[in-house]
Amino acid sequence: MKNNQFAIKTVDPATELKELRAIHFIDDSVDKLESPIAVWKVLLHKTILEAKSETVFKQKLDNYLATPTTTLGDFLENTQPITNEVFYCVALQLLQFDVDTDFELDEPLQAMKRIQLPTVSDLIQSKADLLHAWYLLLCTHTKNGQTYLDKLTQDGYFVPFYEQATEPLFFNGKAQAVFDPHQLIRDVVYVEAPLDTDEDGKRDLLKVEILRPRQTEQGFKAPVLYTASPYNQGINDEAGSAMMHNVDVPLEEKEPNELTYEDIHYQDEPKPLPAKRQIAGEQKEADETFAMEAPYTLNDYFLTRGFAVVYAAGIGTKDSDGIRDTGAVSETVSTIAVIEWLAGNRTAFTNRTDNIAIKAWWSNGKIAMTGRSYLGTLATAAATTGVAGLKTAISEAAISSWYDYYRDGGLVAAPNTFQGEDMDVLATEVFSRMQKPGDYLKIKAFFDQVLAAMTKDQDRTTGNYSHYWDTRNYLNNVKNIKADMVMVHGLNDWNVKPRNVGNLWNALRDVPVAKKLILHQGQHIYINAFRSLDFTDMMNLWFSHELFGIENHAKELLPDVLIQDNVEPETWNTYEDWQSPKDNHQIFNFEAKELVPETVPVRTAAASFSDHLDPDTFDFYKKHLDVWERDLLTTNHDTTGENRLRDNRLIFKTSQYDQDTYIDGRVQLQIRVAVNEPFGMLSFQLVDFGDAKRLTVNPTILASKALSGTYDWRRDNLREFTLQKEATPWKMITNGHINLQNRKNNYKVDELKANDFYDLTVELQPTFYHLLAGHQLGLVVYATDFGTTVRGNQELQYSLQINKCKMSLPIK
């Protein structure tokens, strides 16, 4: 078990005392005392919230041990000197660590060090020393992955503050939960966007759901956490499923072209807009409320800390105007229209018909965006406009270019587990106006036209990058970003693949904003409820600085690059960069079934594989992708006899590494290949071969509904990646795909003559990977990827001239 905390701010003794007084740990009763043990007893009394009498307090104290043979209650009665060993023996118990399981009573300081919990450096000899140690303890994480102060908060420590709270309270640079979540005000307004996407002659109105503290009614101005979620008003699963595309289609020869980027580059083409609505009046109170939003637990945490939270599904969703057009500029405009209103720069109305304007008078005009996947994507999109009021964007598992979500290297390439989905399918999924039959009747015919155009323009026939995709590439506008950026992504996310965050990180290098990157070992997940990392505290430090203007050194304290290790559980390492141009490179030549150092001579040779399977095996793999993946990587006989994919891929392996190695960034391949038809594709997987207990694919739930950070409020599961019980022989590190006719780039198509050899360069998805000594790297070369590409089962035969193939491995 390891604790990784990056959001603890070191402050001077005077500030510690001031903050302890502000949260009532120091009061008149403490001021009158000088004895450290007497002060400690008072502080402990304040934490045992369930004790309403001295008798119960003593009973509770006797549940703790101060030494291996003395209860805390007896120790305090005997007024012995407090040693650091005693203090941290009790501290570990307060932090919910278990005696004999997590630590030994006679070595608490060693346990604190092993678990990576902070301790004071000096001996606890005076009242000042004790208060310093207590301050640090309040900042320290419990076994359940929250600060001790948040644990006390969850137990009800701040409930007595509710009636007196008129503004946020900060402790150690972070906002505390002094706002009553049961008195939140819930408003609905309708923001008028500078759009008419449904072409009804009126500007689109967008439904916005607002949760704000009661204190905003008394003059408090709240900063806003804004989540733009197209899923917020519901999704159309059945309609989306009915639109899924057939992927069991042949790969086709493409017509060569001489396109340049200038030919397909997107340039803004403003459309004339209907006039703004005539404002018929203005009022302060909203006309509409709501019962329950589709919440995000990180937002829930901040609702009691002086932040307002806003959700908007955007154009084409239930109770809003417009249509969905996945990734279109109109989606971005819809997203920032809400920010503009929150910052005082756009009009909203109390309802859809009366034209009564309402201002975000309760907002301080400072906005952060939050959310994962499509939600994080729209946060990225909004940031690239440079919209005023957006101070920071937390983009988790976000798409930076829609081409990199649904395409790869001139190929249709599905996001993981979503074979057959595309831009039109996703638009249908989130077009929740469909769920209001009366409203849908008015818009159905027009939306069908938009869908038909989307289906045509997304071009599942060629898979080429085009004007359509360039319109949906946010990287084109990264230079406009003015908001500070926090990017969070899974290194095993094959839904929104790592190239999306990798390209965004690289594009931001020269943009003069603060940028932070967190890479975890998960797939397509949130990480705000992990035990080993103080992500929520980090975001509290960040938001308190960005939106409240607290000088807490958030930009300096939080690491620029934080990466979770894939070998050691609960281990997070800091780095200056990811995909650094300063990295070294290991170059490997291809040899028969081997990857050998560049200095080793190789023979002229060819290696071939087929892309055709017998129909029964082909149909079986379509239904059992896990078996296909296993067979693809198995290098010996399986339980059924001969490996069914033995002739359908090539595997090249390095020798065993003699030391641990860290792969950092984009693995580049140089391949010379021929195919027996004038079309073809290649797929690649870089694989760690070696028996090891690896981290679980999905986080393990350590404690169900254990976290909220606020008394009697919404709870989240505590999670963590744990080691698998059994060793596995391999792990896929990263992958990549390419159409052999897109040898130069994704939009230029070249002729491919059957049986002629061609040179091409492929960059695999960027990664960061800890390869253990004794393991081998393997490169698997194949064609049809059953989980990603089209599956034509064609009579294609591929040959590699392996003495002309190389692999460049970036090494940290």
Short mmCIF file of C-alpha atoms in Angstrom, two decimals, residues 444-785:
data_model
loop_
_atom_site.label_atom_id
_atom_site.label_comp_id
_atom_site.label_asym_id
_atom_site.label_seq_id
_atom_site.Cartn_x
_atom_site.Cartn_y
_atom_site.Cartn_z
CA LYS A 444 -37.31 14.38 -37.75
CA ALA A 445 -37.24 15.03 -41.50
CA PHE A 446 -34.49 17.63 -41.19
CA PHE A 447 -32.41 15.52 -38.85
CA ASP A 448 -32.69 12.59 -41.27
CA GLN A 449 -31.20 14.84 -43.97
CA VAL A 450 -28.34 15.82 -41.67
CA LEU A 451 -27.70 12.18 -40.82
CA ALA A 452 -27.61 11.24 -44.49
CA ALA A 453 -25.04 13.97 -45.18
CA MET A 454 -23.03 12.86 -42.16
CA THR A 455 -23.02 9.25 -43.33
CA LYS A 456 -21.76 10.34 -46.74
CA ASP A 457 -19.14 12.81 -45.51
CA GLN A 458 -17.64 10.56 -42.83
CA ASP A 459 -16.70 8.24 -45.73
CA ARG A 460 -16.46 4.70 -44.46
CA THR A 461 -15.40 3.61 -47.95
CA THR A 462 -11.91 5.14 -48.06
CA GLY A 463 -11.11 5.99 -44.44
CA ASN A 464 -9.20 9.04 -45.69
CA TYR A 465 -8.64 12.26 -43.80
CA SER A 466 -10.67 14.98 -45.51
CA HIS A 467 -12.17 18.44 -45.17
CA TYR A 468 -14.90 16.81 -43.07
CA TRP A 469 -12.37 15.48 -40.57
CA ASP A 470 -10.22 18.61 -40.60
CA THR A 471 -13.31 20.55 -39.51
CA ARG A 472 -13.42 18.24 -36.50
CA ASN A 473 -9.75 18.49 -35.57
CA TYR A 474 -9.32 20.68 -32.48
CA LEU A 475 -5.55 20.53 -32.83
CA ASN A 476 -5.84 23.11 -35.61
CA ASN A 477 -6.80 25.72 -33.01
CA VAL A 478 -4.62 24.84 -30.03
CA LYS A 479 -2.74 28.11 -30.49
CA ASN A 480 -5.91 29.95 -29.37
CA ILE A 481 -5.98 28.31 -25.94
CA LYS A 482 -5.86 30.77 -23.05
CA ALA A 483 -7.13 28.46 -20.30
CA ASP A 484 -4.72 26.41 -18.20
CA MET A 485 -5.04 22.73 -19.12
CA VAL A 486 -5.10 19.51 -17.11
CA MET A 487 -5.14 16.38 -19.27
CA VAL A 488 -5.92 12.95 -17.84
CA HIS A 489 -5.74 9.80 -19.95
CA GLY A 490 -5.46 6.03 -19.67
CA LEU A 491 -2.43 4.38 -21.24
CA ASN A 492 -4.70 1.38 -21.84
CA ASP A 493 -7.59 3.39 -23.23
CA TRP A 494 -8.36 1.86 -26.62
CA ASN A 495 -11.66 3.72 -26.82
CA VAL A 496 -10.22 7.24 -26.94
CA LYS A 497 -6.76 6.11 -27.94
CA PRO A 498 -3.63 7.70 -26.43
CA ARG A 499 -2.79 9.51 -29.68
CA ASN A 500 -5.52 11.99 -28.78
CA VAL A 501 -3.84 13.19 -25.60
CA GLY A 502 -0.36 12.68 -27.06
CA ASN A 503 -0.99 15.06 -29.95
CA LEU A 504 -2.67 17.61 -27.69
CA TRP A 505 0.25 17.54 -25.24
CA ASN A 506 2.74 18.05 -28.06
CA ALA A 507 0.67 20.84 -29.63
CA LEU A 508 0.55 22.68 -26.30
CA ARG A 509 4.32 22.78 -25.85
CA ASP A 510 4.70 26.32 -27.16
CA VAL A 511 1.33 27.67 -25.97
CA PRO A 512 1.85 30.07 -23.04
CA VAL A 513 -0.53 28.43 -20.56
CA ALA A 514 0.06 26.11 -17.62
CA LYS A 515 -0.41 22.47 -18.61
CA LYS A 516 -0.44 19.32 -16.53
CA LEU A 517 -0.63 15.71 -17.70
CA ILE A 518 -1.70 12.63 -15.73
CA LEU A 519 -1.39 9.21 -17.38
CA HIS A 520 -2.88 6.23 -15.55
CA GLN A 521 -2.97 2.49 -16.23
CA GLY A 522 -6.70 2.38 -16.77
CA GLN A 523 -8.88 2.14 -19.78
CA HIS A 524 -11.72 4.63 -20.32
CA ILE A 525 -12.30 5.61 -16.68
CA TYR A 526 -12.42 8.39 -14.11
CA ILE A 527 -9.63 8.43 -11.50
CA ASN A 528 -11.04 10.76 -8.83
CA ALA A 529 -11.79 7.92 -6.38
CA PHE A 530 -8.45 6.09 -6.41
CA ARG A 531 -6.76 5.25 -3.12
CA SER A 532 -3.18 5.73 -4.20
CA LEU A 533 -3.47 9.23 -5.70
CA ASP A 534 -4.83 12.48 -4.26
CA PHE A 535 -6.45 13.49 -7.56
CA THR A 536 -9.43 15.17 -5.89
CA ASP A 537 -7.10 17.13 -3.59
CA MET A 538 -4.98 18.10 -6.58
CA MET A 539 -8.04 19.44 -8.38
CA ASN A 540 -9.14 21.26 -5.21
CA LEU A 541 -5.75 22.96 -5.04
CA TRP A 542 -5.99 23.74 -8.77
CA PHE A 543 -9.57 25.06 -8.74
CA SER A 544 -9.01 27.06 -5.56
CA HIS A 545 -6.18 28.84 -7.35
CA GLU A 546 -7.73 29.14 -10.80
CA LEU A 547 -11.27 30.13 -9.79
CA PHE A 548 -10.95 31.71 -6.34
CA GLY A 549 -7.51 33.25 -6.92
CA ILE A 550 -5.97 31.62 -3.84
CA GLU A 551 -2.17 31.91 -3.87
CA ASN A 552 -1.51 28.27 -3.04
CA HIS A 553 1.32 27.55 -5.52
CA ALA A 554 -0.84 24.99 -7.34
CA LYS A 555 1.06 25.40 -10.59
CA GLU A 556 4.36 24.75 -8.88
CA LEU A 557 3.22 21.99 -6.49
CA LEU A 558 1.45 19.82 -9.02
CA PRO A 559 3.85 17.92 -11.29
CA ASP A 560 3.89 18.71 -14.99
CA VAL A 561 3.76 15.02 -15.89
CA LEU A 562 2.54 12.30 -13.54
CA ILE A 563 2.50 8.69 -14.73
CA GLN A 564 1.25 5.60 -12.95
CA ASP A 565 3.69 2.69 -13.07
CA ASN A 566 2.44 -0.48 -14.75
CA VAL A 567 4.60 -2.82 -12.65
CA GLU A 568 4.51 -1.59 -9.04
CA PRO A 569 0.96 -1.16 -7.68
CA GLU A 570 0.00 2.24 -6.29
CA THR A 571 3.12 3.87 -7.69
CA TRP A 572 3.01 7.26 -9.41
CA ASN A 573 6.16 8.88 -10.79
CA THR A 574 6.77 12.48 -11.81
CA TYR A 575 8.53 13.49 -15.01
CA GLU A 576 9.44 16.71 -16.77
CA ASP A 577 7.90 15.59 -20.06
CA TRP A 578 6.22 12.81 -22.01
CA GLN A 579 7.32 11.88 -25.55
CA SER A 580 10.31 14.09 -24.95
CA PRO A 581 12.36 15.10 -28.00
CA LYS A 582 15.39 14.50 -25.78
CA ASP A 583 14.73 10.76 -25.42
CA ASN A 584 17.22 8.23 -26.69
CA HIS A 585 16.19 5.62 -29.24
CA GLN A 586 16.93 1.93 -29.48
CA ILE A 587 16.96 0.82 -33.11
CA PHE A 588 16.17 -2.78 -33.99
CA ASN A 589 16.53 -4.60 -37.29
CA PHE A 590 14.17 -7.38 -38.25
CA GLU A 591 15.52 -10.91 -38.53
CA ALA A 592 13.64 -14.18 -38.86
CA LYS A 593 11.31 -14.07 -35.83
CA GLU A 594 13.72 -11.70 -34.10
CA LEU A 595 14.34 -8.05 -33.40
CA VAL A 596 18.09 -7.55 -33.22
CA PRO A 597 20.18 -4.45 -32.39
CA GLU A 598 20.88 -2.18 -35.33
CA THR A 599 24.57 -3.09 -35.14
CA VAL A 600 23.82 -6.75 -35.91
CA PRO A 601 24.00 -7.58 -39.64
CA VAL A 602 20.85 -9.14 -41.10
CA ARG A 603 20.35 -11.38 -44.08
CA THR A 604 18.25 -10.57 -47.12
CA ALA A 605 15.03 -12.42 -46.44
CA ALA A 606 11.26 -12.27 -46.74
CA ALA A 607 8.50 -13.41 -44.42
CA SER A 608 4.88 -13.86 -45.41
CA PHE A 609 1.46 -14.30 -43.87
CA SER A 610 -2.10 -14.68 -45.08
CA ASP A 611 -5.11 -12.61 -44.08
CA HIS A 612 -7.65 -15.30 -44.96
CA LEU A 613 -9.30 -17.70 -42.51
CA ASP A 614 -11.66 -20.58 -43.03
CA PRO A 615 -15.27 -19.34 -42.65
CA ASP A 616 -15.94 -21.16 -39.36
CA THR A 617 -12.85 -19.72 -37.67
CA PHE A 618 -13.62 -16.27 -39.06
CA ASP A 619 -17.17 -16.36 -37.68
CA PHE A 620 -15.93 -17.68 -34.34
CA TYR A 621 -13.42 -14.85 -33.89
CA LYS A 622 -16.06 -12.23 -34.63
CA LYS A 623 -18.02 -13.47 -31.63
CA HIS A 624 -15.03 -14.18 -29.37
CA LEU A 625 -12.58 -11.29 -29.59
CA ASP A 626 -10.79 -12.43 -26.44
CA VAL A 627 -9.93 -15.76 -28.09
CA TRP A 628 -8.78 -13.98 -31.24
CA GLU A 629 -6.47 -11.78 -29.16
CA ARG A 630 -5.11 -14.79 -27.30
CA ASP A 631 -4.47 -16.72 -30.50
CA LEU A 632 -2.86 -13.70 -32.13
CA LEU A 633 -0.22 -13.49 -29.41
CA THR A 634 0.27 -17.17 -28.62
CA THR A 635 3.61 -18.38 -29.89
CA ASN A 636 3.10 -22.07 -29.14
CA HIS A 637 0.32 -24.61 -29.43
CA ASP A 638 -2.91 -23.87 -27.61
CA THR A 639 -5.25 -26.35 -25.94
CA THR A 640 -7.06 -27.11 -29.19
CA GLY A 641 -3.91 -28.05 -31.05
CA GLU A 642 -2.37 -25.89 -33.75
CA ASN A 643 -2.72 -22.15 -33.29
CA ARG A 644 -5.45 -21.02 -35.67
CA LEU A 645 -3.62 -17.78 -36.44
CA ARG A 646 -0.18 -19.27 -36.89
CA ASP A 647 -0.14 -18.42 -40.61
CA ASN A 648 -1.97 -15.11 -40.23
CA ARG A 649 0.62 -13.02 -38.46
CA LEU A 650 4.35 -12.60 -37.93
CA ILE A 651 5.95 -12.17 -34.51
CA PHE A 652 9.41 -10.69 -34.04
CA LYS A 653 10.98 -10.71 -30.57
CA THR A 654 13.97 -9.09 -28.94
CA SER A 655 16.24 -11.04 -26.68
CA GLN A 656 15.49 -10.75 -22.97
CA TYR A 657 16.25 -7.32 -21.58
CA ASP A 658 19.00 -7.37 -18.98
CA GLN A 659 17.64 -4.35 -17.10
CA ASP A 660 14.37 -2.53 -16.55
CA THR A 661 13.60 -0.21 -19.45
CA TYR A 662 11.10 2.62 -19.85
CA ILE A 663 9.47 3.17 -23.26
CA ASP A 664 8.43 6.80 -23.64
CA GLY A 665 6.30 7.99 -26.53
CA ARG A 666 5.78 6.88 -30.12
CA VAL A 667 7.36 3.70 -31.41
CA GLN A 668 8.20 4.13 -35.09
CA LEU A 669 8.30 1.31 -37.64
CA GLN A 670 9.89 1.29 -41.06
CA ILE A 671 8.35 -1.50 -43.10
CA ARG A 672 8.95 -2.79 -46.63
CA VAL A 673 5.87 -4.74 -47.69
CA ALA A 674 4.14 -6.26 -50.71
CA VAL A 675 0.63 -7.65 -51.11
CA ASN A 676 -0.91 -9.73 -53.87
CA GLU A 677 -3.71 -7.21 -54.63
CA PRO A 678 -3.69 -3.48 -55.41
CA PHE A 679 -4.94 -2.75 -51.88
CA GLY A 680 -4.05 -3.82 -48.37
CA MET A 681 -3.56 -2.88 -44.74
CA LEU A 682 -1.25 -3.70 -41.89
CA SER A 683 -1.88 -3.83 -38.16
CA PHE A 684 0.76 -3.91 -35.44
CA GLN A 685 0.93 -4.68 -31.75
CA LEU A 686 3.93 -4.04 -29.52
CA VAL A 687 3.82 -6.69 -26.80
CA ASP A 688 5.56 -7.32 -23.49
CA PHE A 689 6.35 -11.06 -23.47
CA GLY A 690 7.20 -12.46 -20.05
CA ASP A 691 5.35 -14.14 -17.22
CA ALA A 692 4.28 -11.64 -14.57
CA LYS A 693 1.41 -10.73 -12.31
CA ARG A 694 0.15 -7.60 -14.00
CA LEU A 695 -2.28 -4.93 -12.89
CA THR A 696 -5.94 -5.76 -13.30
CA VAL A 697 -7.53 -4.49 -16.50
CA ASN A 698 -10.23 -2.70 -14.50
CA PRO A 699 -9.85 -1.08 -11.07
CA THR A 700 -10.80 -3.17 -8.07
CA ILE A 701 -13.50 -1.78 -5.76
CA LEU A 702 -11.83 -1.59 -2.35
CA ALA A 703 -14.76 -0.11 -0.47
CA SER A 704 -18.27 0.34 -1.79
CA LYS A 705 -19.80 3.82 -1.47
CA ALA A 706 -17.01 4.90 0.86
CA LEU A 707 -16.26 8.42 -0.41
CA SER A 708 -18.12 11.69 -0.51
CA GLY A 709 -16.01 14.27 1.31
CA THR A 710 -19.20 15.79 2.71
CA TYR A 711 -21.63 14.78 5.45
CA ASP A 712 -24.72 12.88 4.28
CA TRP A 713 -24.00 13.42 0.61
CA ARG A 714 -23.54 11.39 -2.58
CA ARG A 715 -20.96 8.65 -2.29
CA ASP A 716 -18.53 6.99 -4.66
CA ASN A 717 -16.70 3.66 -4.60
CA LEU A 718 -13.06 3.61 -3.53
CA ARG A 719 -11.04 1.95 -6.30
CA GLU A 720 -7.52 0.90 -7.13
CA PHE A 721 -5.61 -1.19 -9.63
CA THR A 722 -4.41 -4.36 -7.96
CA LEU A 723 -2.18 -7.19 -9.14
CA GLN A 724 -3.85 -10.11 -10.86
CA LYS A 725 -3.89 -13.33 -8.87
CA GLU A 726 -2.27 -15.32 -11.66
CA ALA A 727 0.71 -14.50 -13.86
CA THR A 728 0.03 -13.85 -17.53
CA PRO A 729 2.46 -14.51 -20.40
CA TRP A 730 2.07 -11.19 -22.22
CA LYS A 731 0.56 -7.74 -22.32
CA MET A 732 -0.17 -5.60 -25.33
CA ILE A 733 1.63 -2.27 -24.87
CA THR A 734 0.43 -0.33 -27.89
CA ASN A 735 -0.78 -0.74 -31.44
CA GLY A 736 -1.24 0.91 -34.82
CA HIS A 737 -2.81 0.44 -38.25
CA ILE A 738 -2.22 1.70 -41.77
CA ASN A 739 -3.76 1.46 -45.20
CA LEU A 740 -0.97 0.60 -47.65
CA GLN A 741 -2.29 3.22 -50.06
CA ASN A 742 -1.80 5.96 -47.45
CA ARG A 743 1.93 5.60 -47.22
CA LYS A 744 2.65 9.35 -47.05
CA ASN A 745 -0.27 10.59 -44.94
CA ASN A 746 -3.93 10.04 -44.19
CA TYR A 747 -5.35 12.10 -47.06
CA LYS A 748 -3.03 11.39 -49.98
CA VAL A 749 -3.75 8.08 -51.71
CA ASP A 750 -0.99 6.40 -53.71
CA GLU A 751 -1.18 3.60 -56.21
CA LEU A 752 -0.41 0.13 -54.92
CA LYS A 753 0.67 -2.44 -57.48
CA ALA A 754 0.13 -6.06 -56.65
CA ASN A 755 3.28 -7.91 -55.51
CA ASP A 756 5.49 -4.79 -55.62
CA PHE A 757 7.38 -3.86 -52.47
CA TYR A 758 6.77 -0.46 -50.90
CA ASP A 759 8.38 1.38 -47.99
CA LEU A 760 6.21 2.94 -45.37
CA THR A 761 6.62 4.49 -41.92
CA VAL A 762 4.14 3.85 -39.13
CA GLU A 763 3.91 5.48 -35.71
CA LEU A 764 2.16 3.38 -33.09
CA GLN A 765 -0.07 4.95 -30.46
CA PRO A 766 2.12 6.79 -27.92
CA THR A 767 2.75 5.03 -24.63
CA PHE A 768 4.77 5.00 -21.47
CA TYR A 769 5.72 1.50 -20.38
CA HIS A 770 7.92 -0.06 -17.72
CA LEU A 771 9.45 -3.22 -19.25
CA LEU A 772 10.92 -5.57 -16.68
CA ALA A 773 14.36 -7.10 -16.92
CA GLY A 774 14.07 -10.66 -18.21
CA HIS A 775 11.15 -9.79 -20.49
CA GLN A 776 11.13 -9.58 -24.27
CA LEU A 777 9.57 -7.02 -26.55
CA GLY A 778 7.60 -8.48 -29.40
CA LEU A 779 6.21 -6.88 -32.53
CA VAL A 780 3.19 -8.63 -34.00
CA VAL A 781 2.49 -7.85 -37.66
CA TYR A 782 -0.90 -8.81 -39.11
CA ALA A 783 -3.67 -7.34 -41.22
CA THR A 784 -7.30 -7.69 -40.11
CA ASP A 785 -7.84 -6.49 -36.56
#
